[in-house]
């Protein structure tokens, strides 16, 4: 059986659709990107346009069913008469002309152009929930489907075997198709289930439950973790501990301890900018730190790491990336040689987040956390492993950093990461 070409096979207003797709990136309300994170998410604008143009036949094609031409003509005439205010400047002149002379749409190329204008305007985020756009697009989808052999009353099925963040199936539902989405990644499958099934089915009830149980998890976590984030004497609460892996300088006769830090900036935003300054203790050949507040680029030196190699702040010798990796490997990925540097904290008085240097108390708190983890692992309270225990994926360094820190051997020897953590824990130190 021969089919007519679809609109997408003859033309698509790509420039206008792209402009809507670009603008959509800054939408921060009501967009699925605000609901969940996914990489390389396709713009909804582009998906919407492409799906419409794939489901609707080209009216100028000889094989286009007459019923589709008829309904498309009626719809575009209706838009010309009633909905001019909903159309963009780019489309308006065409539709104004149609409103003055309905016969224009007897020209099938003109009908095609009107449909493409409609698709370009429908790609606009602001129009994605406008009833007139939804009704017209769903009607055209349905007529095209049945006219091209679809069972009456059924809907066309849009199949996306690599649905990822779900932009394509979501838009398929919007324009009146059914959607089948799948993905190899179970996270993507869950995201699609939520967006395509649970939200339409449960609506507000789902939002309420998520809020309720999110709050419950937050309270439980706060209760359990409070002892590892004890308040400072001034009432501020630590919220993050910043560590650095440490290696020994291999420069001749040096042996200084180098904290590995690519950058000394802690925060780099306007007035709140904060950085670390290295303070050399020449006796112990150790680096201490100071915090510089309101730092400018001139105050802040470069870090101690460049492309994986370490530059000694004492003698200037560069310990090669290979040697750094060797040292870290011997130190179990740096786990047994990590140093706590700074603490980020919430200050309830000023309402600001700031930094302070790590103290002995913080180091003790970290040791306490390691102890607790050890006890919990021994007690085997959970069926699930308390530490990651999957094998390390042997991807290149640029994708997976674990092998760089010595976990490659675990993979080679087929040792699960759990063993790595176990060794690190026995050694009383785990990097965070
Ligand atoms: Zn040195």
CSV table of C-alpha atoms in Angstrom, one decimal, residues 92-247:
chain,number,residue,atom,x,y,z
A,92,UNK,CA,-0.7,36.4,10.7
A,93,UNK,CA,-0.5,37.9,7.2
A,94,UNK,CA,-1.2,34.5,5.7
A,95,UNK,CA,-4.2,33.9,7.9
A,96,UNK,CA,-5.5,37.4,7.5
A,97,UNK,CA,-5.5,36.8,3.7
A,98,UNK,CA,-7.4,33.5,4.3
A,99,UNK,CA,-10.0,35.2,6.4
A,100,UNK,CA,-10.6,37.6,3.5
A,101,UNK,CA,-10.7,34.8,0.9
A,102,UNK,CA,-11.4,31.3,2.0
A,103,UNK,CA,-10.8,30.0,-1.5
A,104,UNK,CA,-7.1,30.5,-0.9
A,105,UNK,CA,-7.0,27.2,0.9
A,106,UNK,CA,-8.2,25.4,-2.2
A,107,UNK,CA,-4.6,25.8,-3.3
A,108,UNK,CA,-3.0,22.8,-1.6
A,109,UNK,CA,0.4,24.4,-1.3
A,110,UNK,CA,-1.3,27.2,0.6
A,111,UNK,CA,-3.0,24.7,2.9
A,112,UNK,CA,0.4,23.0,3.5
A,113,UNK,CA,1.9,26.4,4.3
A,114,UNK,CA,-0.9,27.2,6.7
A,115,UNK,CA,-0.4,23.9,8.6
A,116,UNK,CA,3.3,24.5,8.8
A,117,UNK,CA,2.6,28.0,10.2
A,118,UNK,CA,0.3,26.4,12.8
A,119,UNK,CA,3.0,23.9,13.8
A,120,UNK,CA,5.6,26.7,14.2
A,121,UNK,CA,3.3,28.7,16.5
A,122,UNK,CA,2.2,25.6,18.4
A,123,UNK,CA,5.9,24.9,19.2
A,124,UNK,CA,5.8,28.1,21.3
A,125,UNK,CA,5.9,27.2,25.0
A,126,UNK,CA,3.2,29.7,25.8
A,127,UNK,CA,0.8,27.9,23.4
A,128,UNK,CA,1.5,24.4,24.7
A,129,UNK,CA,-1.5,24.4,27.0
A,130,UNK,CA,-3.8,26.7,25.0
A,131,UNK,CA,-7.1,24.8,24.4
A,132,UNK,CA,-7.5,26.0,20.8
A,133,UNK,CA,-4.1,24.6,19.8
A,134,UNK,CA,-4.6,21.4,21.7
A,135,UNK,CA,-8.1,20.8,20.1
A,136,UNK,CA,-6.9,21.5,16.6
A,137,UNK,CA,-3.8,19.4,16.8
A,138,UNK,CA,-5.7,16.4,18.4
A,139,UNK,CA,-8.4,16.6,15.8
A,140,UNK,CA,-5.9,16.6,12.9
A,141,UNK,CA,-4.0,13.7,14.5
A,142,UNK,CA,-7.1,11.7,14.8
A,143,UNK,CA,-8.4,12.4,11.3
A,144,UNK,CA,-5.0,11.6,9.8
A,145,UNK,CA,-4.8,8.4,11.7
A,146,UNK,CA,-8.2,7.1,10.7
A,147,UNK,CA,-7.8,8.3,7.1
A,148,UNK,CA,-4.5,6.5,6.8
A,149,UNK,CA,-6.0,3.2,7.9
A,150,UNK,CA,-6.2,3.5,11.7
A,151,UNK,CA,-9.0,1.6,13.4
A,152,UNK,CA,-11.8,4.1,14.0
A,153,UNK,CA,-11.7,5.4,17.6
A,154,UNK,CA,-8.1,4.2,18.1
A,155,UNK,CA,-5.2,6.5,18.3
A,156,UNK,CA,-1.8,6.5,16.6
A,157,UNK,CA,1.0,5.0,18.6
A,158,UNK,CA,4.3,6.9,18.9
A,159,UNK,CA,7.0,4.5,19.9
A,160,UNK,CA,10.2,5.8,21.5
A,161,UNK,CA,12.6,3.0,22.4
A,162,UNK,CA,15.2,5.4,23.9
A,163,UNK,CA,12.9,7.8,25.6
A,164,UNK,CA,15.4,9.2,28.2
A,165,UNK,CA,13.8,12.2,29.9
A,166,UNK,CA,10.5,11.5,28.1
A,167,UNK,CA,10.2,14.6,25.9
A,168,UNK,CA,8.9,12.7,22.9
A,169,UNK,CA,6.3,10.5,24.6
A,170,UNK,CA,5.1,13.5,26.6
A,171,UNK,CA,4.5,15.5,23.4
A,172,UNK,CA,3.0,12.6,21.7
A,173,UNK,CA,0.3,12.5,24.4
A,174,UNK,CA,-0.2,16.2,24.1
A,175,UNK,CA,-1.0,16.1,20.4
A,176,UNK,CA,-3.4,13.2,20.7
A,177,UNK,CA,-1.3,10.1,20.1
A,178,UNK,CA,-0.8,7.2,22.4
A,179,UNK,CA,2.8,6.8,23.5
A,180,UNK,CA,5.0,3.8,24.2
A,181,UNK,CA,8.3,4.7,25.9
A,182,UNK,CA,11.2,2.5,27.0
A,183,UNK,CA,14.8,2.9,27.8
A,184,UNK,CA,17.7,0.7,28.9
A,185,UNK,CA,18.3,3.0,31.9
A,186,UNK,CA,16.0,2.1,34.8
A,187,UNK,CA,16.2,5.8,36.0
A,188,UNK,CA,14.8,6.9,32.7
A,189,UNK,CA,12.1,4.2,32.9
A,190,UNK,CA,11.0,5.5,36.3
A,191,UNK,CA,11.0,9.1,35.1
A,192,UNK,CA,8.8,8.2,32.1
A,193,UNK,CA,6.4,6.2,34.4
A,194,UNK,CA,6.0,9.2,36.6
A,195,UNK,CA,5.5,11.7,33.8
A,196,UNK,CA,3.4,9.6,31.5
A,197,UNK,CA,1.4,7.5,33.9
A,198,UNK,CA,1.4,8.6,37.5
A,199,UNK,CA,1.0,12.3,37.1
A,200,UNK,CA,-2.0,12.1,34.7
A,201,UNK,CA,-3.5,9.4,36.9
A,202,UNK,CA,-3.0,10.8,40.4
A,203,UNK,CA,-2.4,14.5,39.9
A,204,UNK,CA,-2.5,16.6,43.0
A,205,UNK,CA,-2.7,13.5,45.3
A,206,UNK,CA,0.7,12.4,44.0
A,207,UNK,CA,2.2,15.9,44.6
A,208,UNK,CA,0.8,15.8,48.2
A,209,UNK,CA,2.3,12.4,48.8
A,210,UNK,CA,5.7,13.3,47.4
A,211,UNK,CA,5.7,16.4,49.7
A,212,UNK,CA,4.6,14.4,52.7
A,213,UNK,CA,7.2,11.6,52.3
A,214,UNK,CA,9.9,13.9,51.2
A,215,UNK,CA,9.4,15.7,54.5
A,216,UNK,CA,9.5,12.4,56.4
A,217,UNK,CA,12.8,11.4,54.7
A,218,UNK,CA,14.3,14.8,55.5
A,219,UNK,CA,13.3,14.5,59.2
A,220,UNK,CA,14.6,10.9,59.5
A,221,UNK,CA,17.9,11.9,57.8
A,222,UNK,CA,18.3,14.9,60.0
A,223,UNK,CA,17.7,12.8,63.1
A,224,UNK,CA,20.2,10.2,62.0
A,225,UNK,CA,22.9,12.5,60.7
A,226,UNK,CA,22.7,15.3,63.3
A,227,UNK,CA,25.7,13.8,65.3
A,228,UNK,CA,27.9,14.1,62.2
A,229,UNK,CA,27.1,17.7,61.6
A,230,UNK,CA,27.3,19.1,65.1
A,231,UNK,CA,26.5,22.8,65.4
A,232,UNK,CA,29.4,25.2,65.8
A,233,UNK,CA,29.7,27.3,69.0
A,234,UNK,CA,28.2,30.3,67.2
A,235,UNK,CA,25.1,28.3,66.3
A,236,UNK,CA,26.0,27.7,62.6
A,237,UNK,CA,25.5,24.2,61.1
A,238,UNK,CA,28.1,22.5,59.0
A,239,UNK,CA,26.5,21.3,55.7
A,240,UNK,CA,29.6,20.0,53.8
A,241,UNK,CA,33.1,18.8,54.6
A,242,UNK,CA,35.7,19.5,51.9
A,243,UNK,CA,38.5,17.1,51.7
A,244,UNK,CA,41.7,16.9,49.6
A,245,UNK,CA,43.7,13.9,48.6
A,246,UNK,CA,47.3,14.2,49.6
A,247,UNK,CA,50.5,13.0,48.0
